[in-house]
Coordinates of C-alpha atoms in Angstrom, one line a residue:
M1 CA -50.5 157.2 -12.7
V2 CA -52.1 158.0 -16.1
P3 CA -51.0 161.7 -16.2
A4 CA -47.5 160.7 -15.0
L5 CA -47.2 158.1 -17.7
C6 CA -48.4 160.5 -20.4
A7 CA -45.9 163.1 -19.2
A8 CA -43.1 160.5 -19.1
L9 CA -43.8 159.2 -22.5
L10 CA -43.8 162.8 -23.9
S11 CA -40.6 163.5 -22.2
G12 CA -39.1 160.3 -23.5
C13 CA -39.4 161.7 -27.0
A14 CA -36.7 164.2 -26.2
S15 CA -33.4 163.9 -28.0
I16 CA -29.9 165.2 -27.5
P17 CA -29.9 169.0 -27.9
S18 CA -29.0 170.1 -31.4
D19 CA -25.2 170.6 -31.9
W20 CA -24.8 170.3 -28.1
G21 CA -26.0 174.0 -27.8
R22 CA -22.9 175.4 -29.5
S23 CA -25.0 177.7 -31.7
Q24 CA -26.5 179.2 -28.6
V25 CA -23.0 179.7 -27.1
A26 CA -22.0 181.5 -30.4
D27 CA -25.1 183.7 -30.1
L28 CA -24.2 184.6 -26.5
A29 CA -20.6 185.5 -27.5
R30 CA -21.9 187.6 -30.5
S31 CA -24.3 189.5 -28.3
H32 CA -21.3 190.4 -26.0
G33 CA -19.2 191.7 -28.9
R34 CA -17.3 188.6 -29.8
P35 CA -18.6 187.1 -33.0
M36 CA -17.3 183.5 -33.5
P37 CA -16.0 182.5 -37.0
A38 CA -17.8 179.9 -39.0
G39 CA -16.0 176.6 -38.7
D40 CA -17.1 175.3 -42.1
D41 CA -13.7 175.9 -43.7
A42 CA -11.3 176.6 -40.9
A43 CA -8.3 175.8 -43.0
A44 CA -9.2 178.3 -45.7
F45 CA -9.9 181.0 -43.2
T46 CA -6.6 180.3 -41.4
R47 CA -4.6 180.4 -44.7
Q48 CA -6.1 183.7 -45.8
A49 CA -5.7 185.2 -42.3
L50 CA -2.0 184.4 -42.1
Q51 CA -1.3 185.9 -45.5
R52 CA -1.9 189.4 -44.1
P53 CA -0.5 191.2 -41.1
L54 CA -2.5 190.0 -38.0
T55 CA -4.9 192.4 -36.4
A56 CA -6.3 191.8 -32.9
E57 CA -9.6 190.8 -34.2
T58 CA -8.1 188.2 -36.6
A59 CA -5.9 186.8 -33.8
V60 CA -9.1 186.3 -31.7
Q61 CA -10.9 184.6 -34.6
L62 CA -8.0 182.2 -35.1
A63 CA -8.0 181.4 -31.4
L64 CA -11.7 180.7 -31.3
L65 CA -11.3 178.3 -34.2
H66 CA -8.1 176.4 -33.1
N67 CA -7.4 176.9 -29.4
P68 CA -7.2 173.4 -27.9
G69 CA -8.5 174.5 -24.4
L70 CA -11.6 176.1 -25.9
R71 CA -12.2 173.0 -28.1
R72 CA -11.9 170.8 -25.0
D73 CA -14.4 173.0 -23.1
T74 CA -16.7 172.9 -26.1
A75 CA -16.6 169.2 -26.1
G76 CA -17.4 169.2 -22.4
L77 CA -20.7 170.8 -23.3
G78 CA -21.7 167.4 -24.7
F79 CA -21.7 165.9 -21.1
A80 CA -24.4 168.4 -20.1
A81 CA -26.3 167.7 -23.3
A82 CA -26.2 163.9 -22.6
Q83 CA -27.6 164.5 -19.1
V84 CA -30.5 166.4 -20.7
Y85 CA -31.1 163.3 -22.9
D86 CA -30.9 160.8 -20.0
A87 CA -33.0 162.9 -17.7
G88 CA -35.8 163.0 -20.3
R89 CA -36.0 159.3 -20.7
L90 CA -37.7 156.6 -18.8
A91 CA -35.6 154.0 -17.1
N92 CA -35.6 150.7 -19.0
P93 CA -38.2 148.2 -17.7
V94 CA -36.9 145.1 -15.9
L95 CA -38.0 141.7 -17.3
S96 CA -38.0 138.7 -15.0
A97 CA -38.5 135.0 -15.8
A98 CA -38.6 131.9 -13.6
R99 CA -39.1 128.3 -14.6
I100 CA -39.6 125.8 -11.8
S101 CA -39.7 122.0 -12.4
P102 CA -42.0 120.0 -10.1
G103 CA -40.4 117.5 -7.8
D104 CA -42.8 114.8 -9.0
P105 CA -41.5 113.3 -12.3
A106 CA -45.1 112.4 -13.2
A107 CA -46.2 116.1 -13.3
A108 CA -47.0 117.2 -16.7
N109 CA -46.0 120.9 -16.7
P110 CA -43.3 123.0 -15.0
Q111 CA -44.2 126.3 -13.3
L112 CA -43.4 129.3 -15.6
T113 CA -43.5 132.9 -14.3
L114 CA -42.9 136.0 -16.4
G115 CA -42.9 139.5 -15.1
I116 CA -42.1 143.1 -16.2
A117 CA -41.6 146.1 -13.9
I118 CA -40.7 149.7 -14.1
N119 CA -39.0 152.1 -11.6
F120 CA -41.9 154.2 -10.3
V121 CA -39.6 156.7 -8.6
N122 CA -37.9 157.4 -11.9
L123 CA -41.3 157.8 -13.5
L124 CA -42.6 160.1 -10.7
F125 CA -39.6 162.4 -10.8
L126 CA -39.0 162.4 -14.5
P127 CA -40.3 166.0 -15.0
A128 CA -38.3 167.3 -12.1
N129 CA -35.1 165.5 -13.3
S130 CA -35.6 167.0 -16.8
R131 CA -36.0 170.5 -15.4
F132 CA -32.8 170.1 -13.3
A133 CA -30.8 168.7 -16.2
G134 CA -32.1 171.5 -18.5
A135 CA -31.0 174.1 -15.9
Q136 CA -27.6 172.5 -15.6
F137 CA -27.3 172.6 -19.4
E138 CA -28.1 176.3 -19.5
S139 CA -25.5 176.9 -16.8
A140 CA -22.9 174.9 -18.9
K141 CA -23.7 177.0 -22.0
L142 CA -23.3 180.3 -20.0
S143 CA -20.0 179.0 -18.6
L144 CA -18.7 178.1 -22.0
A145 CA -19.7 181.4 -23.4
H146 CA -17.8 183.1 -20.6
R147 CA -14.8 181.0 -21.3
T148 CA -15.0 182.1 -24.9
L149 CA -15.0 185.8 -23.9
E150 CA -12.2 185.1 -21.5
L151 CA -10.0 183.5 -24.2
A152 CA -10.7 186.5 -26.5
G153 CA -9.5 188.9 -23.8
E154 CA -6.4 186.7 -23.3
V155 CA -5.6 186.7 -27.0
E156 CA -6.1 190.5 -27.3
A157 CA -3.7 191.1 -24.3
A158 CA -1.1 188.7 -25.8
Y159 CA -1.4 190.4 -29.2
Y160 CA -0.7 193.8 -27.7
Q161 CA 2.1 192.3 -25.6
A162 CA 3.7 190.8 -28.8
I163 CA 3.6 194.1 -30.6
G164 CA 4.9 196.1 -27.6
A165 CA 7.7 193.5 -27.0
E166 CA 8.8 193.7 -30.7
Q167 CA 8.8 197.5 -30.6
R168 CA 10.8 197.5 -27.4
A169 CA 13.3 195.0 -28.8
Q170 CA 13.8 197.3 -31.8
M171 CA 14.4 200.2 -29.5
R172 CA 16.8 198.3 -27.3
E173 CA 18.7 197.2 -30.4
A174 CA 18.9 200.8 -31.5
V175 CA 20.3 201.8 -28.1
A176 CA 22.8 198.9 -28.4
R177 CA 24.0 200.1 -31.8
A178 CA 24.4 203.6 -30.5
A179 CA 26.3 202.3 -27.4
D180 CA 28.5 200.2 -29.6
A181 CA 29.3 203.2 -31.8
S182 CA 30.1 205.2 -28.7
A183 CA 32.4 202.4 -27.5
R184 CA 34.2 202.2 -30.9
L185 CA 34.5 206.0 -30.9
G186 CA 35.9 205.8 -27.4
Q187 CA 38.5 203.3 -28.5
R188 CA 39.6 205.7 -31.3
Y189 CA 39.8 208.6 -28.8
F190 CA 41.8 206.4 -26.4
D191 CA 44.2 205.4 -29.2
A192 CA 44.6 209.1 -30.0
G193 CA 45.3 209.9 -26.3
N194 CA 42.3 212.1 -25.8
I195 CA 40.7 210.0 -23.0
N196 CA 42.1 207.8 -20.3
R197 CA 41.5 204.1 -19.7
R198 CA 38.8 204.6 -17.1
E199 CA 36.7 206.6 -19.5
L200 CA 37.2 204.0 -22.2
A201 CA 36.2 201.2 -19.8
L202 CA 33.0 203.2 -18.9
E203 CA 32.1 203.4 -22.6
Q204 CA 32.8 199.7 -23.2
A205 CA 30.8 198.7 -20.1
S206 CA 27.8 200.8 -21.3
S207 CA 28.0 199.1 -24.7
S208 CA 28.1 195.7 -23.1
Q209 CA 25.1 196.5 -20.9
A210 CA 23.1 197.8 -23.8
G211 CA 23.9 194.7 -25.8
L212 CA 22.7 192.5 -22.9
D213 CA 19.5 194.6 -22.6
A214 CA 18.9 194.2 -26.3
L215 CA 19.3 190.4 -26.1
S216 CA 16.9 190.2 -23.2
A217 CA 14.4 192.4 -25.0
R218 CA 14.6 190.2 -28.2
L219 CA 14.0 187.1 -26.1
Q220 CA 11.0 188.7 -24.5
A221 CA 9.7 189.5 -28.0
V222 CA 10.1 185.8 -29.0
E223 CA 8.4 184.7 -25.8
A224 CA 5.4 187.1 -26.4
R225 CA 5.1 185.9 -30.0
S226 CA 5.2 182.3 -28.9
R227 CA 2.5 182.8 -26.3
L228 CA 0.3 184.4 -28.9
Q229 CA 1.0 181.5 -31.3
R230 CA 0.0 179.0 -28.6
L231 CA -3.2 180.9 -27.7
M232 CA -4.2 181.0 -31.4
G233 CA -3.7 177.2 -31.5
L234 CA -1.3 177.3 -34.4
P235 CA 1.4 174.7 -34.9
A236 CA 5.1 175.6 -35.0
A237 CA 5.1 175.2 -38.8
Q238 CA 2.6 178.1 -39.1
D239 CA 4.8 180.7 -37.5
G240 CA 5.4 182.9 -40.5
W241 CA 2.7 185.4 -39.7
T242 CA 3.4 189.1 -39.2
L243 CA 2.0 191.7 -36.9
E244 CA 0.7 195.2 -37.4
A245 CA 3.7 197.6 -37.4
R246 CA 2.8 199.4 -34.2
L247 CA 0.4 200.0 -31.4
A248 CA -2.2 202.8 -31.5
E249 CA -2.1 205.7 -29.1
P250 CA -4.4 205.7 -26.1
L251 CA -8.0 206.7 -26.9
H252 CA -9.2 210.3 -26.2
H253 CA -12.0 209.3 -23.9
E254 CA -12.5 206.5 -21.4
D255 CA -15.6 204.9 -19.9
E256 CA -16.7 206.0 -16.4
L257 CA -16.1 203.4 -13.7
D258 CA -19.8 203.6 -12.5
T259 CA -20.9 202.9 -16.1
L260 CA -18.6 199.9 -16.4
L261 CA -19.8 198.5 -13.0
Q262 CA -23.4 198.7 -14.1
L263 CA -22.5 197.1 -17.4
A264 CA -20.6 194.3 -15.8
A265 CA -23.5 193.6 -13.4
G266 CA -25.7 192.6 -16.4
S267 CA -23.0 191.2 -18.7
R268 CA -20.9 188.8 -16.8
L269 CA -21.7 185.3 -18.0
D270 CA -19.8 183.6 -15.3
V271 CA -22.1 185.3 -12.8
A272 CA -25.2 184.2 -14.8
S273 CA -23.8 180.7 -15.0
A274 CA -23.2 180.6 -11.2
R275 CA -26.7 182.0 -10.5
S276 CA -28.4 179.4 -12.8
N277 CA -26.4 176.6 -11.2
A278 CA -27.4 177.8 -7.7
E279 CA -31.1 178.1 -8.6
S280 CA -31.2 174.6 -10.1
L281 CA -29.4 173.1 -7.0
S282 CA -31.8 174.9 -4.7
A283 CA -34.7 173.3 -6.4
R284 CA -32.9 169.9 -6.3
Y285 CA -32.3 170.3 -2.5
G286 CA -36.0 171.1 -1.9
L287 CA -37.0 168.0 -3.9
E288 CA -34.6 165.8 -2.0
R289 CA -36.0 167.0 1.4
R290 CA -39.6 166.2 0.4
T291 CA -38.8 162.8 -1.1
R292 CA -36.2 161.5 1.2
W293 CA -38.4 158.5 2.3
I294 CA -39.0 157.5 -1.3
D295 CA -36.2 155.5 -2.9
G296 CA -36.9 152.1 -4.5
I297 CA -40.4 151.5 -5.8
Q298 CA -41.0 149.0 -8.6
L299 CA -44.4 148.6 -10.3
G300 CA -45.1 145.7 -12.7
V301 CA -47.2 142.8 -13.7
E302 CA -46.6 139.0 -13.6
R303 CA -48.0 136.1 -15.5
E304 CA -47.7 132.7 -13.9
K305 CA -48.5 129.3 -15.4
D306 CA -48.9 126.8 -12.6
F307 CA -48.1 123.0 -12.7
D308 CA -51.6 122.2 -13.5
G309 CA -51.7 124.5 -16.5
S310 CA -53.7 127.2 -14.9
I311 CA -52.6 130.8 -15.6
N312 CA -52.6 133.6 -13.1
V313 CA -52.0 137.3 -13.9
G314 CA -51.7 140.2 -11.5
P315 CA -49.9 143.4 -10.6
T316 CA -46.7 143.5 -8.6
L317 CA -45.2 146.0 -6.2
E318 CA -41.7 146.1 -4.8
L319 CA -41.1 148.7 -2.1
E320 CA -37.8 149.5 -0.4
L321 CA -38.5 149.9 3.3
P322 CA -36.5 152.9 4.9
L323 CA -35.5 151.0 8.0
F324 CA -31.7 151.6 8.0
N325 CA -31.2 154.4 5.4
W326 CA -33.6 157.3 5.8
G327 CA -32.2 159.3 2.9
G328 CA -30.3 161.6 5.2
G329 CA -27.1 161.2 3.0
R330 CA -28.9 162.4 -0.1
V331 CA -30.3 165.4 1.6
A332 CA -26.9 166.3 3.1
A333 CA -25.2 165.9 -0.2
A334 CA -27.8 168.1 -1.9
R335 CA -27.4 170.7 0.8
A336 CA -23.6 170.7 0.5
S337 CA -23.9 171.1 -3.3
L338 CA -26.2 174.1 -2.8
A339 CA -23.9 175.7 -0.2
Q340 CA -21.0 175.4 -2.7
A341 CA -23.0 176.8 -5.5
E342 CA -24.1 179.8 -3.4
A343 CA -20.5 180.4 -2.4
D344 CA -19.4 180.2 -6.1
L345 CA -22.1 182.8 -6.9
D346 CA -21.0 185.2 -4.2
A347 CA -17.4 184.8 -5.3
A348 CA -18.3 185.5 -8.9
V349 CA -20.2 188.7 -7.9
L350 CA -17.3 189.8 -5.7
D351 CA -14.8 189.1 -8.5
S352 CA -16.8 191.0 -11.0
G353 CA -16.8 194.3 -9.2
N354 CA -13.2 194.1 -7.9
E355 CA -11.8 193.0 -11.3
V356 CA -13.5 195.9 -13.0
K357 CA -12.2 198.4 -10.5
L358 CA -8.6 197.1 -10.6
A359 CA -8.5 196.9 -14.4
H360 CA -9.9 200.4 -14.7
A361 CA -7.3 201.7 -12.3
R362 CA -4.5 200.0 -14.3
L363 CA -5.9 201.5 -17.5
L364 CA -5.9 205.0 -16.1
S365 CA -2.4 204.6 -14.7
A366 CA -1.0 203.4 -18.0
R367 CA -2.8 206.2 -19.8
S368 CA -1.3 208.8 -17.5
R369 CA 2.2 207.3 -17.8
A370 CA 1.9 207.3 -21.6
A371 CA 0.7 210.9 -21.6
R372 CA 3.6 212.0 -19.3
Y373 CA 6.1 210.3 -21.6
R374 CA 4.6 211.8 -24.7
D375 CA 3.9 215.3 -23.5
E376 CA 6.8 215.9 -21.1
L377 CA 9.7 213.5 -20.9
I378 CA 10.2 212.8 -24.7
P379 CA 10.0 216.5 -25.7
Q380 CA 12.4 217.3 -22.9
R381 CA 14.9 214.6 -23.9
E382 CA 14.6 215.6 -27.6
A383 CA 15.3 219.2 -26.6
V384 CA 18.4 218.1 -24.6
V385 CA 19.8 216.2 -27.6
A386 CA 19.1 219.2 -30.0
R387 CA 20.9 221.7 -27.7
M388 CA 23.8 219.3 -27.0
Q389 CA 24.2 218.8 -30.8
E390 CA 24.7 222.5 -31.1
E391 CA 27.1 222.6 -28.3
V392 CA 29.1 219.7 -29.7
N393 CA 29.3 221.6 -33.0
Y394 CA 30.8 224.5 -31.1
M395 CA 33.0 222.1 -29.0
L396 CA 31.3 223.3 -25.8
V397 CA 30.7 219.7 -24.6
G398 CA 32.2 216.4 -25.5
V399 CA 30.7 214.0 -28.1
F400 CA 30.3 211.3 -25.4
E401 CA 27.9 213.6 -23.4
L402 CA 25.8 213.8 -26.6
L403 CA 25.8 210.1 -27.0
V404 CA 24.7 209.6 -23.4
A405 CA 21.9 212.1 -23.9
R406 CA 20.8 210.3 -27.1
Q407 CA 20.7 207.0 -25.2
Q408 CA 18.5 208.6 -22.6
E409 CA 16.3 209.8 -25.4
Y410 CA 15.9 206.2 -26.6
E411 CA 15.1 205.1 -23.0
A412 CA 12.3 207.7 -23.0
Y413 CA 10.9 206.3 -26.3
A414 CA 11.2 202.7 -24.9
G415 CA 9.3 203.8 -21.7
Y416 CA 6.6 205.4 -23.8
L417 CA 6.2 202.2 -25.8
E418 CA 5.9 200.1 -22.7
A419 CA 3.3 202.5 -21.2
V420 CA 1.2 202.3 -24.4
Q421 CA 1.5 198.5 -24.4
D422 CA 0.3 198.5 -20.8
Y423 CA -2.6 200.7 -21.7
W424 CA -3.9 198.3 -24.4
V425 CA -3.3 195.3 -22.3
A426 CA -5.2 196.9 -19.5
R427 CA -8.1 197.7 -22.0
A428 CA -8.2 194.0 -23.0
V429 CA -8.3 193.0 -19.3
L430 CA -11.0 195.6 -18.6
T431 CA -13.1 194.3 -21.5
Q432 CA -12.7 190.8 -20.1
A433 CA -13.7 192.0 -16.6
V434 CA -16.8 193.8 -17.8
G435 CA -17.8 190.8 -19.9
R436 CA -18.5 192.6 -23.1
R437 CA -17.1 195.1 -25.6
L438 CA -16.5 198.5 -24.0
P439 CA -18.7 201.4 -25.2
S440 CA -15.6 203.5 -25.8
S441 CA -14.1 201.1 -28.3
D442 CA -15.7 202.8 -31.3
Q443 CA -13.3 205.8 -31.1
P444 CA -10.7 206.1 -33.8
A445 CA -7.1 205.7 -32.7
A446 CA -3.9 207.0 -34.2
A447 CA -0.8 204.9 -34.5
T448 CA 2.1 205.7 -32.2
L449 CA 5.7 206.0 -33.0
D450 CA 7.4 203.4 -35.1
P451 CA 10.9 202.3 -34.1
A452 CA 11.8 201.9 -37.8
E453 CA 11.4 205.7 -38.1
L454 CA 13.7 206.3 -35.2
T455 CA 16.4 204.0 -36.6
R456 CA 16.3 205.5 -40.1
P457 CA 19.7 207.0 -41.1
R458 CA 19.7 210.7 -41.6
D459 CA 20.1 210.7 -45.3
E460 CA 16.9 208.7 -45.9
P461 CA 13.6 210.6 -46.3
A462 CA 11.6 210.6 -43.1
G463 CA 7.9 209.8 -43.1
H464 CA 7.1 213.0 -41.1
S465 CA 8.5 216.5 -40.7
G466 CA 11.6 215.6 -38.7
H467 CA 9.8 214.5 -35.6
A468 CA 10.6 211.2 -34.0
M469 CA 7.0 210.6 -33.1
P470 CA 4.8 210.7 -36.1
G471 CA 1.4 212.4 -35.5
M472 CA 2.6 214.2 -32.4
D473 CA 2.8 218.0 -32.2
H474 CA 5.1 218.7 -29.3
S475 CA 4.6 222.5 -29.8
Q476 CA 1.1 222.1 -28.3
H477 CA 2.7 221.0 -25.0
G478 CA 5.3 223.7 -24.8
A479 CA 8.2 221.7 -26.2
P480 CA 10.9 223.7 -27.9
E481 CA 11.0 223.5 -31.7
H482 CA 14.0 222.0 -33.4
S483 CA 14.6 220.1 -36.6
G484 CA 15.3 216.4 -36.4
H485 CA 14.9 214.1 -33.4
G486 CA 16.1 210.7 -32.3
M487 CA 18.1 208.8 -34.9
H488 CA 17.6 211.6 -37.4
H489 CA 20.5 213.4 -35.8
A490 CA 23.9 212.5 -37.3
A491 CA 25.7 210.3 -34.9
P492 CA 29.1 211.9 -34.3
A493 CA 32.0 210.0 -35.7
S494 CA 30.0 207.4 -37.4
A495 CA 31.6 204.8 -39.6
G496 CA 33.9 206.4 -42.2
Q497 CA 34.3 209.7 -40.3
E498 CA 37.2 210.9 -38.3
P499 CA 36.6 211.9 -34.7
P500 CA 36.8 215.7 -34.1
H501 CA 39.9 216.8 -32.3
V502 CA 39.3 217.1 -28.6
H503 CA 41.6 219.4 -26.5

């Protein structure tokens, strides 16, 4: 018993792990490309961050500081730390005392018995219990670090969705304004007797539908912004923050799927947490099988003072006899826990590979759609508008056909914005699935089109050489050259102008 007592006493000196292991969680997150902000002055950091347009990185930092769900999970790490403390401590000794008065009143002294005993089973298994609690603590830290990375991915996706929703709302509002102008122009044409009531009703219905689409898009933008606000853990009073003006175009090069799968195999912290948990429960199950017969053993010492004043001292032993309960329930429970942990590990491994494949497929799909919009449909729609503008000038087609073509051009812009948003959301989900920052993230990215440029009146100076999509050279993709695209065309019969005479 001497070695066991020495080991137990040394283990009993263990204290609750420093800061509940949160610094180790921060190190894990940093090693996977997600540095956590210092929480020393969260209020100052938040105040400074909200004074500038939010970037994706800043939004993630705010969420890691304020998100209530992550704070709750972090607090839960204290339970595992407390188990480490309890497992490294000896059970408190049990003190017993008995005082028996003699039946004979003439007897001089009562019988007095004092005893103290310790739980020998707790002493015997103290090192094993400490190892098990330590392994569970490591699993809890890995799980919290995984939740940290998961939240960062959710915030990034919500950030891109908020920007994309705002850009789409601006585009829908531009379409609604154009449709409203078309409807008002149609009313003037109808009043002049140049179109019939059916044609006027079609223009008015198109305007109403465009207005409804704009209202729906604006609500989606508010919802996306609200979701990001909630993920960042900011109260409603701190909703004055602004976003970067626009999303960036898709990157030039993407990571290969095989590379990402290999990276995920060694990076997923939820897999590492599940594996650590399964290994600790496997050791626990083996211990329960070997010690199923050992349950309650008490070792101690008693001092007894008898009626005649004599004192007797000696050791005591209390042993629970396994007559009715042979420990089968403990073994079965340990085996069930191990089976569950192994199933959780298999599920985590399966999810890891499948999530990476699915996220990679969505990324490539969104990238391809954005490229088709940018290189094919948008130049084609712009060319249609340019040619129809010329034909309207020569009265070869009606002005309403031009307005319809322009609305279709806006729809192409809106489709491109949605594809770009889907691309960046898919990248955030892929980063989350891989479990660390993607190797391709270091590439520079150019900003995509800004709806404010498309809605700029013709007489204002444009920020680019007449193209609706800054930074894009459609001539490289075979698009016809023409000056002025999108809203840079003069809208026929705008406010203050008389409609051209239509025969």
